[in-house]
Coordinates of C-alpha atoms in Angstrom, one line a residue:
Chain A
X1 CA -26.2 18.9 -9.7
X2 CA -28.0 18.2 -13.0
X3 CA -29.1 14.7 -13.8
X4 CA -26.3 14.7 -16.4
X5 CA -24.2 12.3 -14.4
X6 CA -21.4 11.4 -16.8
X7 CA -20.2 7.9 -16.4
X8 CA -17.1 6.5 -18.3
X9 CA -13.8 8.0 -19.6
X10 CA -12.8 9.9 -21.4
X11 CA -15.9 12.0 -20.4
X12 CA -18.3 12.8 -23.2
X13 CA -20.6 15.6 -23.0
X14 CA -23.4 13.6 -21.7
X15 CA -26.8 15.2 -21.9
X16 CA -25.4 18.7 -21.9
X17 CA -27.1 21.6 -23.6
X18 CA -26.3 21.3 -27.3
X19 CA -25.3 25.1 -27.6
X20 CA -22.4 24.3 -25.3
X21 CA -19.0 22.7 -26.7
X22 CA -18.5 19.7 -25.0
X23 CA -15.3 20.7 -23.2
X24 CA -17.1 23.5 -21.5
X25 CA -19.7 21.3 -19.9
X26 CA -19.6 21.3 -16.2
X27 CA -18.6 18.0 -15.1
X28 CA -20.4 16.6 -12.1
X29 CA -18.5 13.5 -11.6
X30 CA -15.6 13.5 -9.1
X31 CA -17.1 15.5 -6.2
X32 CA -16.6 14.8 -2.6
X33 CA -18.3 16.2 0.4
X34 CA -17.6 15.7 4.3
X35 CA -20.6 16.6 6.3
X36 CA -19.7 16.8 10.1
X37 CA -17.1 14.0 9.7
X38 CA -15.6 12.7 12.8
X39 CA -13.5 9.7 13.6
X40 CA -12.6 8.3 16.9
X41 CA -10.3 5.3 17.6
X42 CA -10.0 3.3 20.7
X43 CA -6.4 2.6 21.3
X44 CA -4.5 1.3 24.1
X45 CA -4.3 4.8 25.5
X46 CA -8.1 5.3 25.4
X47 CA -10.2 7.0 22.8
X48 CA -8.3 9.1 20.2
X49 CA -10.1 11.6 18.4
X50 CA -8.6 11.6 14.8
X51 CA -11.0 13.8 13.1
X52 CA -13.7 16.1 14.3
X53 CA -16.4 18.2 12.6
X54 CA -15.0 18.1 9.1
X55 CA -17.4 20.1 6.7
X56 CA -16.1 20.8 3.3
X57 CA -16.6 20.0 -0.4
X58 CA -13.9 19.0 -2.9
X59 CA -15.0 20.1 -6.3
X60 CA -14.9 17.9 -9.6
X61 CA -11.6 18.4 -11.5
X62 CA -9.4 20.0 -8.8
X63 CA -6.4 19.0 -7.2
X64 CA -7.2 19.3 -3.4
X65 CA -4.2 19.0 -1.1
X66 CA -4.5 18.0 2.7
X67 CA -1.6 18.8 4.8
X68 CA -0.9 18.5 8.4
X69 CA 1.7 16.9 10.7
X70 CA 1.7 13.3 11.4
X71 CA -1.1 12.5 13.5
X72 CA -3.2 15.3 12.4
X73 CA -5.8 12.9 10.6
X74 CA -4.9 13.2 7.0
X75 CA -5.0 9.6 6.3
X76 CA -8.3 9.0 8.1
X77 CA -9.8 11.7 6.1
X78 CA -8.3 10.5 2.8
X79 CA -9.3 7.0 3.4
X80 CA -12.9 7.7 4.4
X81 CA -13.5 8.8 0.8
X82 CA -13.3 5.1 -0.5
X83 CA -14.3 3.7 2.8
X84 CA -11.0 2.1 3.6
X85 CA -11.8 3.6 6.9
X86 CA -15.4 4.2 8.1
X87 CA -16.0 7.5 10.1
X88 CA -17.7 7.3 13.5
X89 CA -19.9 10.2 12.7
X90 CA -21.0 12.4 9.8
X91 CA -21.3 11.7 6.3
X92 CA -19.0 11.3 3.0
X93 CA -20.8 12.0 -0.2
X94 CA -19.1 10.9 -3.4
X95 CA -21.0 12.6 -6.4
X96 CA -23.8 13.5 -3.9
X97 CA -24.4 9.9 -2.8
X98 CA -23.9 8.9 0.9
X99 CA -21.4 6.0 0.9
X100 CA -22.1 4.7 4.4
X101 CA -24.9 2.6 3.3
X102 CA -23.1 0.9 0.5
X103 CA -23.0 -3.0 0.9
X104 CA -20.0 -5.1 -0.2
X105 CA -21.1 -4.9 -4.0
X106 CA -21.9 -1.1 -3.9
X107 CA -18.7 -0.7 -2.2
X108 CA -16.7 -2.6 -4.9
X109 CA -18.4 -0.3 -7.5
X110 CA -17.5 2.7 -5.7
X111 CA -13.9 1.9 -5.4
X112 CA -13.7 1.1 -9.0
X113 CA -14.5 4.9 -9.5
X114 CA -11.7 6.0 -7.2
X115 CA -8.1 5.2 -7.8
X116 CA -5.6 5.3 -4.9
X117 CA -1.9 5.6 -4.9
X118 CA 0.4 4.7 -1.8
X119 CA 3.7 5.8 -0.4
X120 CA 5.2 2.6 -0.4
X121 CA 3.4 1.8 -4.0
X122 CA 1.9 -1.5 -2.8
X123 CA 2.6 -3.4 -5.9
X124 CA 2.5 -7.0 -6.0
X125 CA 5.8 -8.6 -6.1
X126 CA 4.7 -11.8 -7.7
X127 CA 3.2 -10.1 -10.8
X128 CA 4.8 -7.9 -13.6
X129 CA 4.1 -4.6 -14.3
X130 CA 1.5 -5.7 -17.0
X131 CA -0.1 -7.9 -14.5
X132 CA 0.0 -5.3 -11.8
X133 CA -1.9 -2.9 -13.8
X134 CA -4.2 -5.3 -15.4
X135 CA -5.4 -6.5 -12.0
X136 CA -8.2 -4.1 -11.5
X137 CA -9.7 -4.9 -14.9
X138 CA -9.3 -8.7 -14.5
X139 CA -11.2 -8.7 -11.2
X140 CA -13.8 -6.5 -12.8
X141 CA -14.2 -9.1 -15.5
X142 CA -13.2 -6.7 -18.5
X143 CA -12.7 -8.9 -21.5
X144 CA -9.0 -9.6 -22.4
X145 CA -8.7 -7.7 -25.7
X146 CA -10.0 -4.5 -24.2
X147 CA -8.1 -4.9 -21.0
X148 CA -4.8 -5.2 -22.9
X149 CA -5.5 -2.2 -24.8
X150 CA -6.5 -0.2 -21.9
X151 CA -3.3 -1.4 -19.9
X152 CA -1.1 -0.5 -22.9
X153 CA -2.8 2.9 -23.1
X154 CA -2.2 3.8 -19.3
X155 CA 1.3 2.7 -19.4
X156 CA 2.0 5.0 -22.3
X157 CA 0.3 7.7 -20.4
X158 CA 2.7 7.3 -17.3
X159 CA 5.7 6.7 -19.5
X160 CA 6.4 3.1 -18.8
X161 CA 6.4 1.5 -22.4
X162 CA 9.1 -1.3 -22.4
X163 CA 8.8 -2.2 -18.9
X164 CA 5.5 -4.2 -19.2
X165 CA 7.3 -7.6 -18.4
X166 CA 9.4 -6.3 -15.6
X167 CA 8.8 -7.3 -12.0
X168 CA 8.5 -4.3 -9.4
X169 CA 11.6 -5.4 -7.8
X170 CA 13.6 -4.5 -10.8
X171 CA 12.1 -0.8 -10.9
X172 CA 13.3 2.3 -9.4
X173 CA 10.9 4.1 -6.9
X174 CA 9.6 6.7 -9.5
X175 CA 9.0 3.8 -11.8
X176 CA 7.2 2.1 -9.0
X177 CA 4.9 4.9 -8.3
X178 CA 4.1 5.0 -12.1
X179 CA 2.9 1.6 -12.2
X180 CA 0.9 2.5 -9.1
X181 CA -0.6 5.4 -10.9
X182 CA -1.3 3.3 -14.0
X183 CA -3.1 0.8 -11.9
X184 CA -5.1 3.5 -10.3
X185 CA -6.1 4.9 -13.8
X186 CA -6.8 1.8 -15.6
X187 CA -10.2 1.7 -14.2
X188 CA -10.9 5.3 -15.6
X189 CA -11.8 6.5 -12.3
X190 CA -13.3 10.0 -11.3
X191 CA -11.2 10.6 -8.5
X192 CA -7.5 9.7 -7.7
X193 CA -6.4 9.5 -4.1
X194 CA -2.6 10.0 -3.3
X195 CA -1.6 8.9 0.1
X196 CA 1.9 10.6 0.7
X197 CA 2.6 9.4 -3.0
X198 CA 5.8 11.2 -3.1
X199 CA 7.0 10.8 0.4
X200 CA 9.4 7.9 -0.4
X201 CA 10.9 9.6 -3.3
X202 CA 13.9 11.7 -4.0
X203 CA 13.3 15.4 -4.8
X204 CA 13.9 15.1 -8.5
X205 CA 11.4 12.0 -8.9
X206 CA 9.0 13.8 -6.7
X207 CA 8.8 16.5 -9.1
X208 CA 8.5 14.3 -12.2
X209 CA 5.6 12.4 -10.2
X210 CA 3.9 15.6 -9.4
X211 CA 4.0 16.9 -13.0
X212 CA 2.7 13.6 -14.2
X213 CA -0.2 13.9 -11.8
X214 CA -0.8 17.6 -12.9
X215 CA -0.8 16.4 -16.3
X216 CA -3.4 13.5 -15.7
X217 CA -5.5 16.0 -14.0
X218 CA -5.6 18.3 -17.1
X219 CA -5.9 15.6 -19.7
X220 CA -8.3 13.5 -17.9
X221 CA -10.1 16.1 -15.9
X222 CA -10.3 13.7 -12.9
X223 CA -10.3 15.0 -9.5
X224 CA -7.1 14.5 -7.4
X225 CA -7.1 14.4 -3.7
X226 CA -3.5 14.0 -2.0
X227 CA -2.2 14.1 1.5
X228 CA 1.4 15.3 2.3
X229 CA 3.4 16.8 4.9
X230 CA 5.4 18.8 2.7
X231 CA 4.2 22.3 1.6
X232 CA 6.4 22.1 -1.5
X233 CA 4.2 19.3 -2.8
X234 CA 1.1 21.5 -2.1
X235 CA 2.7 24.5 -4.0
X236 CA 3.7 22.4 -6.9
X237 CA 0.4 20.9 -7.8
X238 CA -2.7 21.8 -5.7
X239 CA -5.4 24.2 -6.5
X240 CA -6.8 24.3 -2.9
X241 CA -5.3 23.2 0.4
X242 CA -6.8 22.1 3.6
X243 CA -4.5 22.5 6.7
X244 CA -5.3 19.9 9.4
X245 CA -4.4 20.2 12.9
X246 CA -5.4 17.5 15.5
X247 CA -8.1 16.2 13.5
X248 CA -9.7 19.7 12.8
X249 CA -9.7 22.3 10.0
X250 CA -7.1 25.0 10.7
X251 CA -7.4 26.6 7.5
X252 CA -8.5 26.1 3.8
X253 CA -8.4 28.1 0.6
X254 CA -6.5 28.6 -2.6
X255 CA -2.8 27.5 -2.4
X256 CA -1.5 31.0 -3.3
X257 CA -3.5 32.6 -0.4
X258 CA -2.6 30.0 2.1
X259 CA 1.1 30.6 1.1
X260 CA 0.8 34.3 1.0
X261 CA -1.1 34.9 4.2
X262 CA -0.9 31.8 6.4
X263 CA -3.5 32.5 9.3
X264 CA -2.9 29.4 11.6
X265 CA 0.0 28.7 13.6
X266 CA 0.0 25.1 12.3
X267 CA 0.2 26.4 8.7
X268 CA 3.0 28.8 9.5
X269 CA 4.9 25.9 11.1
X270 CA 4.4 23.9 8.0
X271 CA 5.6 26.8 5.8
X272 CA 8.8 27.5 7.8
X273 CA 11.1 25.1 5.9
X274 CA 10.2 27.0 2.8
X275 CA 10.7 30.4 4.3
X276 CA 14.3 31.6 4.2
X277 CA 15.4 33.4 7.2
X278 CA 16.9 36.7 7.2
X279 CA 20.7 36.7 5.8
X280 CA 22.8 36.0 8.7
X281 CA 24.9 39.1 8.5
X282 CA 21.8 41.2 8.7
X283 CA 20.1 39.1 11.3
X284 CA 23.3 39.5 13.4
X285 CA 23.5 43.0 13.3
X286 CA 19.7 43.7 13.6
X287 CA 18.8 46.0 16.6
X288 CA 15.2 47.5 17.4
X289 CA 16.3 50.9 18.7
X290 CA 17.9 52.8 15.8
X291 CA 21.5 54.6 16.3
X292 CA 22.3 57.6 14.3
X293 CA 23.1 56.8 10.7
X294 CA 21.3 53.3 10.7
X295 CA 19.4 52.0 7.9
X296 CA 15.9 50.5 8.3
X297 CA 15.4 46.8 7.5
X298 CA 12.0 46.6 5.8
X299 CA 10.0 43.6 4.8
X300 CA 7.8 43.7 1.8
X301 CA 5.5 40.7 1.7
X302 CA 4.3 39.8 -1.5
X303 CA 0.9 38.3 -1.1
X304 CA 0.0 38.1 -4.6
X305 CA -2.5 41.0 -4.5
X306 CA -0.6 44.1 -3.8
X307 CA 2.8 43.8 -5.2
X308 CA 4.8 47.0 -4.7
X309 CA 5.9 48.8 -7.8
X310 CA 9.6 48.3 -8.5
X311 CA 10.1 51.8 -9.3
X312 CA 9.5 52.6 -5.7
X313 CA 12.6 50.3 -4.7
X314 CA 14.9 52.2 -6.7
X315 CA 14.8 55.3 -4.6
X316 CA 17.9 54.7 -2.5
X317 CA 16.9 51.3 -1.4
X318 CA 19.1 48.2 -1.1
X319 CA 17.7 44.8 -1.8
X320 CA 19.2 42.3 0.6
X321 CA 16.9 39.3 0.1
X322 CA 14.2 38.3 -2.4
X323 CA 12.2 35.3 -2.2
X324 CA 9.4 35.6 -4.8
X325 CA 7.6 32.7 -6.6
X326 CA 4.7 32.5 -8.8
X327 CA 1.8 30.3 -7.1
X328 CA -1.2 29.8 -9.5
X329 CA -0.1 33.0 -11.3
X330 CA 0.2 35.0 -8.1
X331 CA 3.6 36.4 -6.9
X332 CA 4.0 35.3 -3.3
X333 CA 7.0 35.7 -1.2
X334 CA 8.9 38.6 0.4
X335 CA 11.7 41.1 -0.2
X336 CA 13.7 42.5 2.4
X337 CA 15.4 46.0 1.7
X338 CA 17.6 48.5 3.6
X339 CA 16.1 52.0 3.6
X340 CA 17.3 55.1 5.0
X341 CA 15.9 56.5 8.3
X342 CA 12.9 58.5 7.9
X343 CA 11.2 56.6 5.0
X344 CA 7.8 55.5 6.1
X345 CA 7.7 51.6 5.3
X346 CA 4.0 52.3 4.6
X347 CA 4.9 54.4 1.4
X348 CA 6.6 51.2 -0.2
X349 CA 3.5 49.0 0.5
X350 CA 0.6 48.8 2.6
X351 CA 1.8 45.6 4.2
X352 CA 5.6 46.5 4.5
X353 CA 6.9 46.1 8.0
X354 CA 10.1 47.5 9.7
X355 CA 12.0 44.4 11.2
X356 CA 14.6 46.7 12.9
X357 CA 17.7 48.6 12.1
X358 CA 21.3 47.9 11.2
X359 CA 24.4 50.1 11.0
X360 CA 25.0 51.5 7.6
X361 CA 28.8 51.5 7.3
X362 CA 29.6 47.9 6.1
Chain B
X1 CA 23.8 -57.5 -0.3
X2 CA 21.8 -60.3 -1.7
X3 CA 19.3 -59.6 -4.7
X4 CA 16.5 -60.2 -2.6
X5 CA 17.6 -57.5 -0.2
X6 CA 18.0 -55.0 -3.0
X7 CA 14.5 -55.8 -4.3
X8 CA 13.2 -55.5 -0.6
X9 CA 14.9 -52.1 -0.4
X10 CA 13.7 -50.8 -3.7
X11 CA 10.2 -52.0 -2.8
X12 CA 10.4 -50.2 0.6
X13 CA 11.7 -47.0 -1.1
X14 CA 8.8 -47.0 -3.4
X15 CA 6.4 -47.4 -0.6
X16 CA 8.1 -44.5 1.3
X17 CA 7.6 -42.5 -1.8
X18 CA 4.0 -43.3 -2.1
X19 CA 3.2 -42.8 1.6
X20 CA 4.9 -39.3 1.6
X21 CA 3.9 -38.0 -1.6
X22 CA 0.0 -39.1 -1.1
X23 CA 0.0 -37.6 2.4
X24 CA 2.0 -34.4 1.1
X25 CA -0.8 -34.0 -1.3
X26 CA -3.4 -34.2 1.2
X27 CA -1.4 -31.7 3.3
X28 CA -1.5 -29.2 0.5
X29 CA -5.0 -29.7 -0.4
X30 CA -6.2 -29.5 3.2
X31 CA -3.5 -27.3 4.7
X32 CA -3.4 -24.3 2.3
X33 CA -7.4 -23.8 2.8
X34 CA -6.8 -24.2 6.4
X35 CA -4.0 -21.8 6.7
X36 CA -6.1 -19.3 4.5
X37 CA -9.1 -19.8 6.9
X38 CA -6.7 -19.3 9.9
X39 CA -5.3 -16.1 8.5
X40 CA -8.5 -14.4 7.2
X41 CA -10.8 -15.4 10.0
X42 CA -8.4 -14.0 12.6
X43 CA -8.6 -10.4 14.1
X44 CA -8.0 -7.9 11.3
X45 CA -8.4 -10.5 8.6
X46 CA -10.6 -10.2 5.6
X47 CA -13.4 -12.5 6.9
X48 CA -13.1 -12.0 10.7
X49 CA -14.8 -14.8 12.4
X50 CA -13.2 -15.0 15.9
X51 CA -15.0 -18.0 17.1
X52 CA -14.1 -20.1 14.0
X53 CA -10.6 -19.0 14.4
X54 CA -10.4 -20.1 17.9
X55 CA -12.0 -23.4 17.3
X56 CA -9.6 -24.3 14.4
X57 CA -6.6 -22.9 16.2
X58 CA -7.3 -25.1 19.1
X59 CA -7.7 -28.4 16.8
X60 CA -4.4 -27.5 14.9
X61 CA -2.7 -27.2 18.3
X62 CA -4.3 -30.4 19.6
X63 CA -3.1 -32.4 16.6
X64 CA 0.4 -30.8 16.6
X65 CA 0.6 -31.7 20.3
X66 CA 0.3 -35.4 19.8
X67 CA 3.5 -37.4 18.9
X68 CA 3.1 -39.0 15.6
X69 CA 3.7 -42.5 16.9
X70 CA 0.7 -42.0 19.4
X71 CA -1.4 -40.4 16.7
X72 CA -0.7 -43.5 14.5
X73 CA -2.2 -45.8 17.1
X74 CA -4.9 -43.6 18.4
X75 CA -6.3 -43.1 14.8
X76 CA -6.6 -46.7 14.1
X77 CA -10.3 -46.7 14.4
X78 CA -10.7 -43.8 12.0
X79 CA -7.9 -45.3 9.5
X80 CA -10.3 -48.5 9.4
X81 CA -13.1 -46.3 8.8
X82 CA -11.4 -44.5 5.7
X83 CA -9.3 -47.4 4.1
X84 CA -11.1 -50.3 5.4
X85 CA -7.8 -51.7 6.8
X86 CA -5.3 -50.9 9.5
X87 CA -2.3 -52.4 7.8
X88 CA -0.3 -51.2 4.8
X89 CA 0.9 -48.2 2.9
X90 CA -2.7 -46.6 2.7
X91 CA -3.3 -47.2 6.4
X92 CA -0.3 -45.0 7.1
X93 CA -1.4 -42.3 4.7
X94 CA -4.2 -41.5 6.9
X95 CA -2.4 -40.8 10.2
X96 CA 0.5 -39.2 8.1
X97 CA -1.8 -36.8 6.5
X98 CA -3.5 -35.9 9.6
X99 CA -0.3 -35.2 11.2
X100 CA 1.2 -33.3 8.3
X101 CA -1.8 -31.0 7.5
X102 CA -2.0 -29.0 10.7
X103 CA 1.9 -28.8 10.5
X104 CA 2.0 -27.4 6.9
X105 CA -1.0 -25.2 7.8
X106 CA 0.8 -23.5 10.6
X107 CA 3.8 -22.9 8.4
X108 CA 1.7 -21.5 5.5
X109 CA -0.1 -19.4 7.9
X110 CA 2.9 -17.6 8.9
X111 CA 3.9 -16.9 5.3
X112 CA 0.4 -15.7 4.7
X113 CA 0.4 -13.3 7.7
X114 CA 3.6 -11.8 6.6
X115 CA 2.1 -10.5 3.5
X116 CA 2.0 -6.6 3.8
X117 CA -1.2 -5.2 4.8
X118 CA -0.7 -2.4 2.3
X119 CA -1.0 -5.0 -0.5
X120 CA -4.4 -5.9 1.0
X121 CA -5.4 -2.2 1.3
X122 CA -4.4 -1.6 -2.3
X123 CA -6.3 -4.4 -3.5
X124 CA -9.4 -3.2 -1.6
X125 CA -8.8 0.3 -3.2
X126 CA -9.1 -1.2 -6.6
X127 CA -12.4 -2.8 -5.9
X128 CA -11.1 -6.5 -5.1
X129 CA -13.6 -8.7 -3.5
X130 CA -12.5 -10.7 -0.3
X131 CA -12.2 -13.8 -2.6
X132 CA -10.0 -11.9 -5.0
X133 CA -7.7 -10.7 -2.3
X134 CA -7.1 -14.3 -1.3
X135 CA -6.6 -15.5 -5.1
X136 CA -4.5 -12.5 -6.4
X137 CA -2.7 -11.1 -3.3
X138 CA -2.5 -13.5 -0.4
X139 CA -1.6 -16.8 -2.1
X140 CA 0.6 -15.5 -4.9
X141 CA 2.6 -13.2 -2.6
X142 CA 3.0 -15.8 0.2
X143 CA 3.9 -18.5 -2.5
X144 CA 7.7 -18.4 -1.9
X145 CA 7.2 -19.0 2.1
X146 CA 4.5 -21.6 1.4
X147 CA 6.9 -23.6 -0.8
X148 CA 9.6 -23.1 1.7
X149 CA 7.3 -24.5 4.5
X150 CA 6.1 -27.2 2.2
X151 CA 9.8 -28.6 1.8
X152 CA 10.0 -28.6 5.5
X153 CA 6.8 -30.5 5.8
X154 CA 8.1 -33.2 3.2
X155 CA 11.2 -33.6 5.0
X156 CA 9.7 -34.2 8.3
X157 CA 7.2 -36.5 6.7
X158 CA 9.9 -38.7 5.5
X159 CA 11.1 -39.0 8.8
X160 CA 7.6 -39.8 10.3
X161 CA 7.0 -42.5 7.6
X162 CA 9.7 -44.6 9.1
X163 CA 7.5 -45.1 12.0
X164 CA 4.7 -46.5 9.8
X165 CA 6.2 -49.8 9.9
X166 CA 4.6 -50.0 13.4
X167 CA 1.1 -50.5 11.5
X168 CA 2.8 -52.8 8.9
X169 CA 3.0 -50.1 6.2
X170 CA 6.5 -51.1 5.1
X171 CA 8.7 -48.5 3.8
X172 CA 12.6 -47.7 4.4
X173 CA 12.0 -47.3 8.1
X174 CA 10.4 -50.7 8.6
X175 CA 13.4 -52.4 6.7
X176 CA 15.9 -50.6 8.6
X177 CA 14.2 -51.7 11.9
X178 CA 13.5 -55.3 11.0
X179 CA 16.8 -56.1 9.0
X180 CA 19.3 -53.5 10.2
X181 CA 18.3 -53.5 13.6
X182 CA 16.8 -56.7 14.8
X183 CA 18.9 -59.0 12.4
X184 CA 22.1 -56.9 13.0
X185 CA 22.6 -56.4 9.2
X186 CA 24.7 -53.2 9.1
X187 CA 24.8 -53.0 5.5
X188 CA 20.9 -52.8 5.4
X189 CA 21.0 -50.1 8.0
X190 CA 23.6 -48.0 6.1
X191 CA 22.0 -48.3 2.8
X192 CA 18.6 -47.2 4.3
X193 CA 20.3 -44.2 5.9
X194 CA 22.0 -43.4 2.7
X195 CA 18.9 -43.5 0.7
X196 CA 17.1 -41.4 3.2
X197 CA 19.9 -38.8 3.1
X198 CA 19.6 -38.7 -0.7
X199 CA 16.0 -38.5 -0.6
X200 CA 15.8 -35.5 1.9
X201 CA 18.6 -33.7 0.0
X202 CA 16.8 -33.9 -3.2
X203 CA 13.6 -32.6 -1.6
X204 CA 15.5 -29.8 0.1
X205 CA 17.4 -28.7 -2.9
X206 CA 14.5 -28.8 -5.2
X207 CA 12.5 -26.8 -2.7
X208 CA 15.2 -24.2 -2.0
X209 CA 15.7 -23.9 -5.7
X210 CA 11.9 -23.1 -6.3
X211 CA 11.9 -20.5 -3.5
X212 CA 15.1 -18.8 -4.8
X213 CA 13.7 -18.8 -8.4
X214 CA 10.4 -17.1 -7.0
X215 CA 12.3 -14.7 -4.8
X216 CA 14.4 -13.6 -7.7
X217 CA 11.9 -11.8 -9.6

């Protein structure tokens, strides 16, 4: 990291080399490193190891997803970034600074650089939208005129103009989360932590909130760390994903890769709801030992790298199922085709796999 | 009813009002901070201090366990120390306040404890200090419950103030005992009861209305 730590927002070029246009300057604010992180709880049932040996780095400006089943340690990991939870071992570095040694004043300064939104929004019922969003500035002692301008600015950013004087109880779930996002952004943070931010919302609202997060990430360039138990959320917004299983890293990588070739059983289980099973009529008639005249059922995984040329599919093949989606610009999914006996699945694609055989006369 | 009796009743009514409102004022000023300390010093609170919490808890329980009429008498030396006298309205305000404060503090404590811990976490995440959390989260969010609890406190104080006649404080209870009971003047007794019922109703309705308005936001 260079000495050009850029403070403030929107981020200026800082002390970047003058030859580089400002937007190409490598930003250094908004990185998180975990080094040998572990967390042990003492519960009534004895010691519970919530996290163990977490070593990874979240890059400035990326949208980093953490997924896992409940109890996998996602929440502890996320909360260790702004020290709402203290790790039992290891270190957390925010912008290269170990946050374990911060006193109360230092911790307050750190938290003003890290916004957070919550599953249940956690808005103050006794305050209006405007007062909720202004609170971080009010307690930071930002002068009134500046605070008002910034509140208006973030409310516009999240699309809540006209709701300034409403109380949270009058808002829909999606609007409440927008207030939460505005409150988190009003301090112009470098990092935004999202704790199951869409889990209490319906699918349509979830999508609109995720789009807003992606938009914010692009426009403000801030790092977003989100936890979820839904792979669809990861697919929608994240650049990289970490799969946690029982407090350990199960796997981590670019989202399209993890979707295309999940390595760990935990990832496969999480992906299962998104993967369509074979069509029922095919599945019911599938047999492993071919009878004369049977067709082969071949699966062609689309892993983003080696998509089979469609011309190959035209030669006497019948498409029975297709589930392909672009993830970060890579086609990921699978095709299932029926092929005559004798055709080598490997001739279609190196990753093609024979699932079985079905009778041809249907 | 003779004009003198009407004068006596209205003077008694004013005495009761004065006793109750002065002690209610003390109960708010002392009870809310006490409730805040009880909540925040407790386990999982924002200023954990287990020993202080236990001492305060025991003190509050001790005062709440003593019946008001006993407290009234037991506190006589203390009352003399504070007010210089042991009779009259101000002599009743001392034990009335000391009895109402822990009562109100316990009720306010329950409301403060019911504030969603998620709100405290959200406040921490925006860089709120512990004082900010008390000032901007705990107190405003618990306000409807605290006002509801204050209503209950005032109503029970109106009841307790009737015993203040025992230290010559006057008030409606005193008139009811001396004229209504000891002189068999049923009209006075009925008048006192009607006034007390009206007073309690006004307090209750006002309190309920304030709570409803706050909750409707």
